[in-house]
mmCIF file of N, CA and C in Angstrom:
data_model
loop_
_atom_site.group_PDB
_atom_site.id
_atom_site.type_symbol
_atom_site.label_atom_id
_atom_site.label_comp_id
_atom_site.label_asym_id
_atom_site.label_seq_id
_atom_site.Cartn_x
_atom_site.Cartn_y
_atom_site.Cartn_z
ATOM 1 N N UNK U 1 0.801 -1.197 0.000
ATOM 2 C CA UNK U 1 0.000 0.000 0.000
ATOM 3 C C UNK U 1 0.849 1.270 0.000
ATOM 4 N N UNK U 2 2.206 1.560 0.812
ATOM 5 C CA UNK U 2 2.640 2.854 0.972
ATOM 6 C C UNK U 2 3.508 2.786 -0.536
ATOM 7 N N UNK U 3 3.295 2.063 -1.606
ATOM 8 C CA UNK U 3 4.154 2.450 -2.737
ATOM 9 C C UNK U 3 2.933 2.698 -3.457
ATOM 10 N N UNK U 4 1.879 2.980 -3.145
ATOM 11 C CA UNK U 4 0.552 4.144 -4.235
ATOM 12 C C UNK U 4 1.109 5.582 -3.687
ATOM 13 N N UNK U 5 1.639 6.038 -2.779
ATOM 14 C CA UNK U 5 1.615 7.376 -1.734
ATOM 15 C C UNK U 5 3.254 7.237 -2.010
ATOM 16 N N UNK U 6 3.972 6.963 -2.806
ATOM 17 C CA UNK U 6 5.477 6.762 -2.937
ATOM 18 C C UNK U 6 5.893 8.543 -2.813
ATOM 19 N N UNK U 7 5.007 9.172 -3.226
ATOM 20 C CA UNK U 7 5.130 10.990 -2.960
ATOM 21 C C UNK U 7 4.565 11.272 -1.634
ATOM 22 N N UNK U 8 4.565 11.023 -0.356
ATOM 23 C CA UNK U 8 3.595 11.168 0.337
ATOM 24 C C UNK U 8 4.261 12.429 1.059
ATOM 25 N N UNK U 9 5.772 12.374 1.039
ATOM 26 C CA UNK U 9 6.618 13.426 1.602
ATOM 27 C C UNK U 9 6.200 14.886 1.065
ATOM 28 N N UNK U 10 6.171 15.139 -0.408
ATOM 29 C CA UNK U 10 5.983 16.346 -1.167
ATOM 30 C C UNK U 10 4.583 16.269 -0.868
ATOM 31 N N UNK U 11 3.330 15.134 -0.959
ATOM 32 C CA UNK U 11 2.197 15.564 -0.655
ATOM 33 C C UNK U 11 2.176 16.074 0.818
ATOM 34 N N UNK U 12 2.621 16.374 1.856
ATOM 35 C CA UNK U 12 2.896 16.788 2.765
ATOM 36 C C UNK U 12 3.255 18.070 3.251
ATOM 37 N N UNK U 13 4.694 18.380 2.001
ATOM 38 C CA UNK U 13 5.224 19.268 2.092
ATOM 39 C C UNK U 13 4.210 20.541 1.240
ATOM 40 N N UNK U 14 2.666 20.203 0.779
ATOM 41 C CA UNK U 14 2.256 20.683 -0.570
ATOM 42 C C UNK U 14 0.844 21.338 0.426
ATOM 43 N N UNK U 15 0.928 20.062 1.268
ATOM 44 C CA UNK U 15 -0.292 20.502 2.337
ATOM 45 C C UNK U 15 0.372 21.876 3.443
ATOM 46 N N UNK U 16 1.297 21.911 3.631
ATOM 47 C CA UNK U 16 1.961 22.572 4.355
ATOM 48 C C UNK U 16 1.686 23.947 3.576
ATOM 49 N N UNK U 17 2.444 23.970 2.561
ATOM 50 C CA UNK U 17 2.507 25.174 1.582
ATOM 51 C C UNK U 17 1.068 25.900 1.165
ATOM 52 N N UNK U 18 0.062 24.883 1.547
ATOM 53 C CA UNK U 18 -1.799 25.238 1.271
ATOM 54 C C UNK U 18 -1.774 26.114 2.896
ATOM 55 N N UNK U 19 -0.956 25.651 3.641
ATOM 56 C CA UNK U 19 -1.668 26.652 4.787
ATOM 57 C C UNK U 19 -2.207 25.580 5.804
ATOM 58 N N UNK U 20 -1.722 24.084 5.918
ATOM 59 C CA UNK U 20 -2.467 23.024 6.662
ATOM 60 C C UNK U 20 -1.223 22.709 7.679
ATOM 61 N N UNK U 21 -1.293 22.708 8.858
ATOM 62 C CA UNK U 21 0.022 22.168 9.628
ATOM 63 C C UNK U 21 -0.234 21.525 11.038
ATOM 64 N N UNK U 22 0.547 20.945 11.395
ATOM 65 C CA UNK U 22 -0.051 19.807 12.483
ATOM 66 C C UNK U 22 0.086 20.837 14.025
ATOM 67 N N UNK U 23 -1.311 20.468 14.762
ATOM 68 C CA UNK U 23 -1.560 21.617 15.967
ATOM 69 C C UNK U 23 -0.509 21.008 17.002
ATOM 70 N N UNK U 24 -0.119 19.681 17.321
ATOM 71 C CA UNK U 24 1.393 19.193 18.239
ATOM 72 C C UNK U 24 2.276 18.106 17.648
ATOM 73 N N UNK U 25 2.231 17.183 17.275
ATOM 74 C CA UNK U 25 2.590 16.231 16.746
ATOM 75 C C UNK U 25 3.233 16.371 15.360
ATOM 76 N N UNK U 26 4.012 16.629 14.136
ATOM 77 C CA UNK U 26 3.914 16.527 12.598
ATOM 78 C C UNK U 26 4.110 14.828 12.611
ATOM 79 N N UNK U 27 5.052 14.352 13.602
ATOM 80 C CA UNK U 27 4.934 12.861 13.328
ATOM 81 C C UNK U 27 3.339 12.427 13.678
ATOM 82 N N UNK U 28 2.847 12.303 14.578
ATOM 83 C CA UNK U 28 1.459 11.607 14.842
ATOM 84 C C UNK U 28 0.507 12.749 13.477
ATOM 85 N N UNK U 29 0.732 13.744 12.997
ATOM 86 C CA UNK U 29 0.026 14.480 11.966
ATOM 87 C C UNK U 29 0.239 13.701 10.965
ATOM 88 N N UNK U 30 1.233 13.165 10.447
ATOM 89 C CA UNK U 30 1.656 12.517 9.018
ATOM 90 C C UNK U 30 0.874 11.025 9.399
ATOM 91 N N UNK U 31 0.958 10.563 10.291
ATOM 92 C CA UNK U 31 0.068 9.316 10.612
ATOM 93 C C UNK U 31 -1.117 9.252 10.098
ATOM 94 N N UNK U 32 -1.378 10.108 10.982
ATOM 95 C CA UNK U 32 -3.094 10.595 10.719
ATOM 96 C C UNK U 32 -3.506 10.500 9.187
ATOM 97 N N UNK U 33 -2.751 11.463 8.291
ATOM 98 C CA UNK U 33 -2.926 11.891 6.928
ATOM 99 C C UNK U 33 -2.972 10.348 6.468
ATOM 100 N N UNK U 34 -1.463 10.008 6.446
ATOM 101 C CA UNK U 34 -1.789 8.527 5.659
ATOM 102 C C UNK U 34 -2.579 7.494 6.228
ATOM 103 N N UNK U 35 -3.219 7.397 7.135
ATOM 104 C CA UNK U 35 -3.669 6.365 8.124
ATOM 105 C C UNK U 35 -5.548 6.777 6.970
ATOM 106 N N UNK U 36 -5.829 7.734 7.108
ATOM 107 C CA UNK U 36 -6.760 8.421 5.825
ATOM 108 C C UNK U 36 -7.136 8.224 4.426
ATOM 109 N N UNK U 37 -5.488 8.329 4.114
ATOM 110 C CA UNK U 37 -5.726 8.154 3.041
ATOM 111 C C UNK U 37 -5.720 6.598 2.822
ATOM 112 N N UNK U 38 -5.135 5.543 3.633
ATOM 113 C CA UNK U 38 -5.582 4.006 3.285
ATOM 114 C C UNK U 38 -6.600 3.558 3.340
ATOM 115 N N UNK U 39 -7.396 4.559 4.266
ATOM 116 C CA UNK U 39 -8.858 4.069 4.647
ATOM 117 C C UNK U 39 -9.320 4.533 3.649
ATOM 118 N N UNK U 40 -9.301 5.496 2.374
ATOM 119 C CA UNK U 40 -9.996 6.253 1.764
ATOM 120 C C UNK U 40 -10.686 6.943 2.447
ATOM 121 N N UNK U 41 -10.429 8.000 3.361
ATOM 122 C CA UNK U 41 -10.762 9.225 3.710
ATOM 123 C C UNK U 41 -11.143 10.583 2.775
ATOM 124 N N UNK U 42 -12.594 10.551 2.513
ATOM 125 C CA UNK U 42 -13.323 11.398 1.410
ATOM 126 C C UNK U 42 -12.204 12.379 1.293
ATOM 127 N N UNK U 43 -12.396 13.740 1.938
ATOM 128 C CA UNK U 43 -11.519 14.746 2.362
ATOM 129 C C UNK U 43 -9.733 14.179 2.298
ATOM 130 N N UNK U 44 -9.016 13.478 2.576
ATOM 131 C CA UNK U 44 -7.795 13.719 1.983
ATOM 132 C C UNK U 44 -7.634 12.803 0.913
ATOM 133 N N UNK U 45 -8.315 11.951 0.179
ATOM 134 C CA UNK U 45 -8.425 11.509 -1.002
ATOM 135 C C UNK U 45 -8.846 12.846 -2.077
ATOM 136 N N UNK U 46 -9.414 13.490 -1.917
ATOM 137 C CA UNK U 46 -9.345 14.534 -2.461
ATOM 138 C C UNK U 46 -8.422 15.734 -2.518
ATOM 139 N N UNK U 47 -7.666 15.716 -1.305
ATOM 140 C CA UNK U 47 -6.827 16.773 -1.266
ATOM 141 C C UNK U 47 -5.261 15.994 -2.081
ATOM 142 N N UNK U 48 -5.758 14.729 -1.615
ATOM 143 C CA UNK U 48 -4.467 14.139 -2.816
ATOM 144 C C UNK U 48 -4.532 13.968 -3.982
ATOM 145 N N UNK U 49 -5.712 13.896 -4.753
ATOM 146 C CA UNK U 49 -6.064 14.034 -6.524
ATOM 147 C C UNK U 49 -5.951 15.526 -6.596
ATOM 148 N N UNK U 50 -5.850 16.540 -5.627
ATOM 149 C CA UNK U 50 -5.285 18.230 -6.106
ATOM 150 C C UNK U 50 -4.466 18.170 -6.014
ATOM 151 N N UNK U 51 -3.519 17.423 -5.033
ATOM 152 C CA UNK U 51 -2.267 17.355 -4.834
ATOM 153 C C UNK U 51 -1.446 16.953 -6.273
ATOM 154 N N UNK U 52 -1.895 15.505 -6.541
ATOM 155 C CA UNK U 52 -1.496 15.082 -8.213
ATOM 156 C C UNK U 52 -1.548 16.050 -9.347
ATOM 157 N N UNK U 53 -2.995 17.095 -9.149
ATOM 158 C CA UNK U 53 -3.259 17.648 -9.986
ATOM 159 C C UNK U 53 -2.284 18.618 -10.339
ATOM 160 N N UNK U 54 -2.162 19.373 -9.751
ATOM 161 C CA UNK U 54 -1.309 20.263 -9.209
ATOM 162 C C UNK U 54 0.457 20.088 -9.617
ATOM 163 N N UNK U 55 0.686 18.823 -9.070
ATOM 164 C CA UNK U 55 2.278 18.633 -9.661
ATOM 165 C C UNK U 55 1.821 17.937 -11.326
ATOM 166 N N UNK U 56 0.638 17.453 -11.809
ATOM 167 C CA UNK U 56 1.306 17.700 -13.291
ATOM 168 C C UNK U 56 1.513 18.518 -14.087
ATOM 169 N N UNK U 57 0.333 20.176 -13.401
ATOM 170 C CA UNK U 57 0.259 21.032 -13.770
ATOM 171 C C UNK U 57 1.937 22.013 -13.827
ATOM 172 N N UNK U 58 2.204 21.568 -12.504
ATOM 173 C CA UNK U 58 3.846 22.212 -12.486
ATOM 174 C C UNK U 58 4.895 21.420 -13.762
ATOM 175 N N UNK U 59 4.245 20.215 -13.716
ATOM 176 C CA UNK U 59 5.353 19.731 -14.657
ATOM 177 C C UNK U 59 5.627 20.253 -16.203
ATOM 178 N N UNK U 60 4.142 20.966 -16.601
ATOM 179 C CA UNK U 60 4.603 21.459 -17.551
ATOM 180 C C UNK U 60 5.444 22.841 -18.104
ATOM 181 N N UNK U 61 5.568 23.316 -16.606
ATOM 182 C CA UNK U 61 6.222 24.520 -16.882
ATOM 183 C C UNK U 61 7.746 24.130 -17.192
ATOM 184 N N UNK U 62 8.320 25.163 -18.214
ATOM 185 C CA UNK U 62 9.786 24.676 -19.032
ATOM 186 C C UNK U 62 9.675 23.588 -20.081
ATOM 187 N N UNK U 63 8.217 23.038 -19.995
ATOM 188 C CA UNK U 63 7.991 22.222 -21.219
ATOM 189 C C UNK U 63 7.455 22.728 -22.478
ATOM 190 N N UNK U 64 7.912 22.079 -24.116
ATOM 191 C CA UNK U 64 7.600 22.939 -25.281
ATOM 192 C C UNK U 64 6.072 22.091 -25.917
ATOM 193 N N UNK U 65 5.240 23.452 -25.853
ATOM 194 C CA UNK U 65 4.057 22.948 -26.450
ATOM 195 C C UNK U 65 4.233 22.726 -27.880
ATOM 196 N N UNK U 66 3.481 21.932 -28.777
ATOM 197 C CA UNK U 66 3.579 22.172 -30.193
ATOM 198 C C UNK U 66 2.015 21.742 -30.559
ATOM 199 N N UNK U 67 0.787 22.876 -30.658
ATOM 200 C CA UNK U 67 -0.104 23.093 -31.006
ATOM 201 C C UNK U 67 -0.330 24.318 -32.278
ATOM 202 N N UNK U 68 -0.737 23.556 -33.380
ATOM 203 C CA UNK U 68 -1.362 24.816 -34.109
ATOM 204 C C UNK U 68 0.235 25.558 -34.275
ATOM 205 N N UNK U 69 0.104 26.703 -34.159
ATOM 206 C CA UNK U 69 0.844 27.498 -34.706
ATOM 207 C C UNK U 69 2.467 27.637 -33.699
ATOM 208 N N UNK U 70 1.702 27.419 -32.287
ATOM 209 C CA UNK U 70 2.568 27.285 -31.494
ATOM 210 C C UNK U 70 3.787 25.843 -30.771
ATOM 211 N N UNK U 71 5.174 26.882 -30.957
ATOM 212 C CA UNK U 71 5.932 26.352 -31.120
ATOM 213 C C UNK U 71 6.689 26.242 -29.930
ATOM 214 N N UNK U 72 6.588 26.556 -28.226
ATOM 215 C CA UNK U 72 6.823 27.807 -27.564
ATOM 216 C C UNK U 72 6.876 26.927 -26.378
ATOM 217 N N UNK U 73 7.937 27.395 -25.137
ATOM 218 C CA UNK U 73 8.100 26.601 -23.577
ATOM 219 C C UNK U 73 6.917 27.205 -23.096
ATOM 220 N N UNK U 74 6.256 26.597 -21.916
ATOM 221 C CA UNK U 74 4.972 26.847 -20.971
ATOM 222 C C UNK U 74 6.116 27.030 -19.939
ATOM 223 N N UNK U 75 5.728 28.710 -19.247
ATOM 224 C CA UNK U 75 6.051 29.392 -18.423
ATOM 225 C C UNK U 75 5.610 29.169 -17.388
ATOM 226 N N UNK U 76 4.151 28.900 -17.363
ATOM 227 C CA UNK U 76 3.524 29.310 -16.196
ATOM 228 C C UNK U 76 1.820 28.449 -16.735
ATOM 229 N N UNK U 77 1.229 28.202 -15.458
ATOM 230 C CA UNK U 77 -0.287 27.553 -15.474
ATOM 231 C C UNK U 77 -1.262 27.540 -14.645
ATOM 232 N N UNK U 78 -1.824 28.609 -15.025
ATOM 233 C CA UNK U 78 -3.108 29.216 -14.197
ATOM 234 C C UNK U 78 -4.770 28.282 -14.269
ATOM 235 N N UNK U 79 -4.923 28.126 -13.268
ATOM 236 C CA UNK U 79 -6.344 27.304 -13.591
ATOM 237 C C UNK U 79 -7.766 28.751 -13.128
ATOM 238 N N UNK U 80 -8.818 28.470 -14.008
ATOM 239 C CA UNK U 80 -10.113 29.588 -13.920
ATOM 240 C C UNK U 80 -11.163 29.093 -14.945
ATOM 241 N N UNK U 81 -12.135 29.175 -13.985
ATOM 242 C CA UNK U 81 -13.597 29.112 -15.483
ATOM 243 C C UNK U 81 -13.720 28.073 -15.813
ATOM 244 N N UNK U 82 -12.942 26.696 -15.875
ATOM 245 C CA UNK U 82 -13.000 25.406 -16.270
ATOM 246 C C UNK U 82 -11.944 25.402 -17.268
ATOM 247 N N UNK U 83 -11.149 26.397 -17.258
ATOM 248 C CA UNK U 83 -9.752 26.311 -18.378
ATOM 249 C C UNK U 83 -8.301 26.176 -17.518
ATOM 250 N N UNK U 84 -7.924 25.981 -18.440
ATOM 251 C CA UNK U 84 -6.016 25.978 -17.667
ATOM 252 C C UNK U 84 -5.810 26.634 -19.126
ATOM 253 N N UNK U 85 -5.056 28.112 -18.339
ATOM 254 C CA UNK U 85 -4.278 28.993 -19.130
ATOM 255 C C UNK U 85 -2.820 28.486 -18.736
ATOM 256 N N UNK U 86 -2.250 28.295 -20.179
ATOM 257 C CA UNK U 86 -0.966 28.077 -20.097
ATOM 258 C C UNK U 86 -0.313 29.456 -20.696
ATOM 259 N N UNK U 87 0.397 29.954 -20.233
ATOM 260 C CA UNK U 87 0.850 31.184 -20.224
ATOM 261 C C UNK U 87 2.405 30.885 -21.141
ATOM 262 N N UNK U 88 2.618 31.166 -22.327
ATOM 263 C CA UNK U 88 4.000 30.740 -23.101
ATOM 264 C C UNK U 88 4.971 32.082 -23.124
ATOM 265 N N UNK U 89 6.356 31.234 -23.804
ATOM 266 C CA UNK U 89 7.680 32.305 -23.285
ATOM 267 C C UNK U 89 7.364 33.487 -24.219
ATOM 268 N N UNK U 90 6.759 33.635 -24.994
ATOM 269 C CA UNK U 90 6.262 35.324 -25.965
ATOM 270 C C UNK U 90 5.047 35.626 -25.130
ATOM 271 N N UNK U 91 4.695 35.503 -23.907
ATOM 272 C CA UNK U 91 3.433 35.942 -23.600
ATOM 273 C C UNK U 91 2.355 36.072 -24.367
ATOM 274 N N UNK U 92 2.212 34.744 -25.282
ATOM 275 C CA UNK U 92 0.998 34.282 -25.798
ATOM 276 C C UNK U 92 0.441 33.450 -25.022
ATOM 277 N N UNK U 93 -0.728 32.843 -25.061
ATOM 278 C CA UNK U 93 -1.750 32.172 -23.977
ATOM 279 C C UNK U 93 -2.643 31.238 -24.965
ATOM 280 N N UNK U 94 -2.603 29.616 -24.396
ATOM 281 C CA UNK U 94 -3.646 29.297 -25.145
ATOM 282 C C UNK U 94 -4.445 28.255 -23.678
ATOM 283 N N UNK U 95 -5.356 28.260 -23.855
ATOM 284 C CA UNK U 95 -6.854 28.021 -22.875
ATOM 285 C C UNK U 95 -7.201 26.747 -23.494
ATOM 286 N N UNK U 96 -7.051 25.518 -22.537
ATOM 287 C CA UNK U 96 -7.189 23.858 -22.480
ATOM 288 C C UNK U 96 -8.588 23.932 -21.812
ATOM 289 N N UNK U 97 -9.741 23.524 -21.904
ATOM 290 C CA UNK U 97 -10.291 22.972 -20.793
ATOM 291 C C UNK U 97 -10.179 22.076 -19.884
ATOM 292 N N UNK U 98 -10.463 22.158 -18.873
ATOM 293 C CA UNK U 98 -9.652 21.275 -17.819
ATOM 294 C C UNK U 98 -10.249 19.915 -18.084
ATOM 295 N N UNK U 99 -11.387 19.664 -18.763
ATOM 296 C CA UNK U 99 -11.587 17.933 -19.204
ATOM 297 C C UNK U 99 -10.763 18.246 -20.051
ATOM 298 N N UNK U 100 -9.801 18.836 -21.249
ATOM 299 C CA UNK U 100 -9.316 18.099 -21.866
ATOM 300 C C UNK U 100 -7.499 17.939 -21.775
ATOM 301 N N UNK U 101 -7.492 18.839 -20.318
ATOM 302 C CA UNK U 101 -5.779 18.616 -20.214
ATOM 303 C C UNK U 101 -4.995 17.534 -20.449
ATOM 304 N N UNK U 102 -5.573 16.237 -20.252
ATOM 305 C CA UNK U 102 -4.633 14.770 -19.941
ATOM 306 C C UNK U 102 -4.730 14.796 -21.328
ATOM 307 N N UNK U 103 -5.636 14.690 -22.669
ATOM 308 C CA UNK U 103 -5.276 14.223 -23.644
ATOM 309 C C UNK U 103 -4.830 16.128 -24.697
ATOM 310 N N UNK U 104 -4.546 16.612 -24.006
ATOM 311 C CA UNK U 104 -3.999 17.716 -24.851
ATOM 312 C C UNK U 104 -2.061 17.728 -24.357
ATOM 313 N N UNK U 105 -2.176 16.625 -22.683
ATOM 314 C CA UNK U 105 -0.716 16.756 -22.503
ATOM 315 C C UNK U 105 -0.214 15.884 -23.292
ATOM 316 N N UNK U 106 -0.974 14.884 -23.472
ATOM 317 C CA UNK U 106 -0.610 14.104 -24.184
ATOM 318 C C UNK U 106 0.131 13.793 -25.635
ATOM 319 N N UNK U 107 -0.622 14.829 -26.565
ATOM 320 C CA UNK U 107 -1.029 15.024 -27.733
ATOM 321 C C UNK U 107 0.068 16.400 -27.902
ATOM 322 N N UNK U 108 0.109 17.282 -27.346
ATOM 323 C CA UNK U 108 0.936 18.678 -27.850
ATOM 324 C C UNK U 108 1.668 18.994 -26.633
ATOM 325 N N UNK U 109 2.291 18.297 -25.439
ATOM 326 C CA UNK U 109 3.385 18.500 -24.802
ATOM 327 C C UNK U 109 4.589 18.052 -24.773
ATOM 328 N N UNK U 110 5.723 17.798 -25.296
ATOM 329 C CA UNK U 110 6.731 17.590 -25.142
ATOM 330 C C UNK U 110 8.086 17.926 -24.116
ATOM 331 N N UNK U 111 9.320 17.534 -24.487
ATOM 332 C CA UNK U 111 10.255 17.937 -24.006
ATOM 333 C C UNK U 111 11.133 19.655 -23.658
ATOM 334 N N UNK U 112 12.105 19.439 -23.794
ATOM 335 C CA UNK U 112 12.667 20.528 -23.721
ATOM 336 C C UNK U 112 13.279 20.902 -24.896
#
Protein backbone atom coordinates (compact mmCIF):
# COMPACT_ATOMS: atom_id res chain seq x y z
CA UNK A 1 0.00 0.00 0.00
CA UNK A 2 2.64 2.85 0.97
CA UNK A 3 4.15 2.45 -2.74
CA UNK A 4 0.55 4.14 -4.24
CA UNK A 5 1.62 7.38 -1.73
CA UNK A 6 5.48 6.76 -2.94
CA UNK A 7 5.13 10.99 -2.96
CA UNK A 8 3.60 11.17 0.34
CA UNK A 9 6.62 13.43 1.60
CA UNK A 10 5.98 16.35 -1.17
CA UNK A 11 2.20 15.56 -0.65
CA UNK A 12 2.90 16.79 2.77
CA UNK A 13 5.22 19.27 2.09
CA UNK A 14 2.26 20.68 -0.57
CA UNK A 15 -0.29 20.50 2.34
CA UNK A 16 1.96 22.57 4.35
CA UNK A 17 2.51 25.17 1.58
CA UNK A 18 -1.80 25.24 1.27
CA UNK A 19 -1.67 26.65 4.79
CA UNK A 20 -2.47 23.02 6.66
CA UNK A 21 0.02 22.17 9.63
CA UNK A 22 -0.05 19.81 12.48
CA UNK A 23 -1.56 21.62 15.97
CA UNK A 24 1.39 19.19 18.24
CA UNK A 25 2.59 16.23 16.75
CA UNK A 26 3.91 16.53 12.60
CA UNK A 27 4.93 12.86 13.33
CA UNK A 28 1.46 11.61 14.84
CA UNK A 29 0.03 14.48 11.97
CA UNK A 30 1.66 12.52 9.02
CA UNK A 31 0.07 9.32 10.61
CA UNK A 32 -3.09 10.60 10.72
CA UNK A 33 -2.93 11.89 6.93
CA UNK A 34 -1.79 8.53 5.66
CA UNK A 35 -3.67 6.36 8.12
CA UNK A 36 -6.76 8.42 5.83
CA UNK A 37 -5.73 8.15 3.04
CA UNK A 38 -5.58 4.01 3.28
CA UNK A 39 -8.86 4.07 4.65
CA UNK A 40 -10.00 6.25 1.76
CA UNK A 41 -10.76 9.22 3.71
CA UNK A 42 -13.32 11.40 1.41
CA UNK A 43 -11.52 14.75 2.36
CA UNK A 44 -7.79 13.72 1.98
CA UNK A 45 -8.42 11.51 -1.00
CA UNK A 46 -9.34 14.53 -2.46
CA UNK A 47 -6.83 16.77 -1.27
CA UNK A 48 -4.47 14.14 -2.82
CA UNK A 49 -6.06 14.03 -6.52
CA UNK A 50 -5.29 18.23 -6.11
CA UNK A 51 -2.27 17.35 -4.83
CA UNK A 52 -1.50 15.08 -8.21
CA UNK A 53 -3.26 17.65 -9.99
CA UNK A 54 -1.31 20.26 -9.21
CA UNK A 55 2.28 18.63 -9.66
CA UNK A 56 1.31 17.70 -13.29
CA UNK A 57 0.26 21.03 -13.77
CA UNK A 58 3.85 22.21 -12.49
CA UNK A 59 5.35 19.73 -14.66
CA UNK A 60 4.60 21.46 -17.55
CA UNK A 61 6.22 24.52 -16.88
CA UNK A 62 9.79 24.68 -19.03
CA UNK A 63 7.99 22.22 -21.22
CA UNK A 64 7.60 22.94 -25.28
CA UNK A 65 4.06 22.95 -26.45
CA UNK A 66 3.58 22.17 -30.19
CA UNK A 67 -0.10 23.09 -31.01
CA UNK A 68 -1.36 24.82 -34.11
CA UNK A 69 0.84 27.50 -34.71
CA UNK A 70 2.57 27.28 -31.49
CA UNK A 71 5.93 26.35 -31.12
CA UNK A 72 6.82 27.81 -27.56
CA UNK A 73 8.10 26.60 -23.58
CA UNK A 74 4.97 26.85 -20.97
CA UNK A 75 6.05 29.39 -18.42
CA UNK A 76 3.52 29.31 -16.20
CA UNK A 77 -0.29 27.55 -15.47
CA UNK A 78 -3.11 29.22 -14.20
CA UNK A 79 -6.34 27.30 -13.59
CA UNK A 80 -10.11 29.59 -13.92
CA UNK A 81 -13.60 29.11 -15.48
CA UNK A 82 -13.00 25.41 -16.27
CA UNK A 83 -9.75 26.31 -18.38
CA UNK A 84 -6.02 25.98 -17.67
CA UNK A 85 -4.28 28.99 -19.13
CA UNK A 86 -0.97 28.08 -20.10
CA UNK A 87 0.85 31.18 -20.22
CA UNK A 88 4.00 30.74 -23.10
CA UNK A 89 7.68 32.30 -23.29
CA UNK A 90 6.26 35.32 -25.96
CA UNK A 91 3.43 35.94 -23.60
CA UNK A 92 1.00 34.28 -25.80
CA UNK A 93 -1.75 32.17 -23.98
CA UNK A 94 -3.65 29.30 -25.15
CA UNK A 95 -6.85 28.02 -22.87
CA UNK A 96 -7.19 23.86 -22.48
CA UNK A 97 -10.29 22.97 -20.79
CA UNK A 98 -9.65 21.28 -17.82
CA UNK A 99 -11.59 17.93 -19.20
CA UNK A 100 -9.32 18.10 -21.87
CA UNK A 101 -5.78 18.62 -20.21
CA UNK A 102 -4.63 14.77 -19.94
CA UNK A 103 -5.28 14.22 -23.64
CA UNK A 104 -4.00 17.72 -24.85
CA UNK A 105 -0.72 16.76 -22.50
CA UNK A 106 -0.61 14.10 -24.18
CA UNK A 107 -1.03 15.02 -27.73
CA UNK A 108 0.94 18.68 -27.85
CA UNK A 109 3.38 18.50 -24.80
CA UNK A 110 6.73 17.59 -25.14
CA UNK A 111 10.26 17.94 -24.01
CA UNK A 112 12.67 20.53 -23.72
Amino acid sequence: MKQMYEDFDEFIAWLKKDGLKPLKSERIWKKKIFANLLNNHAKSIENYKDFLQDKKLNSLIGKKTTYKDFNKLVCSVESSHGFYTLKLEDRSILKVKIKDIDEFIKNHIGGR
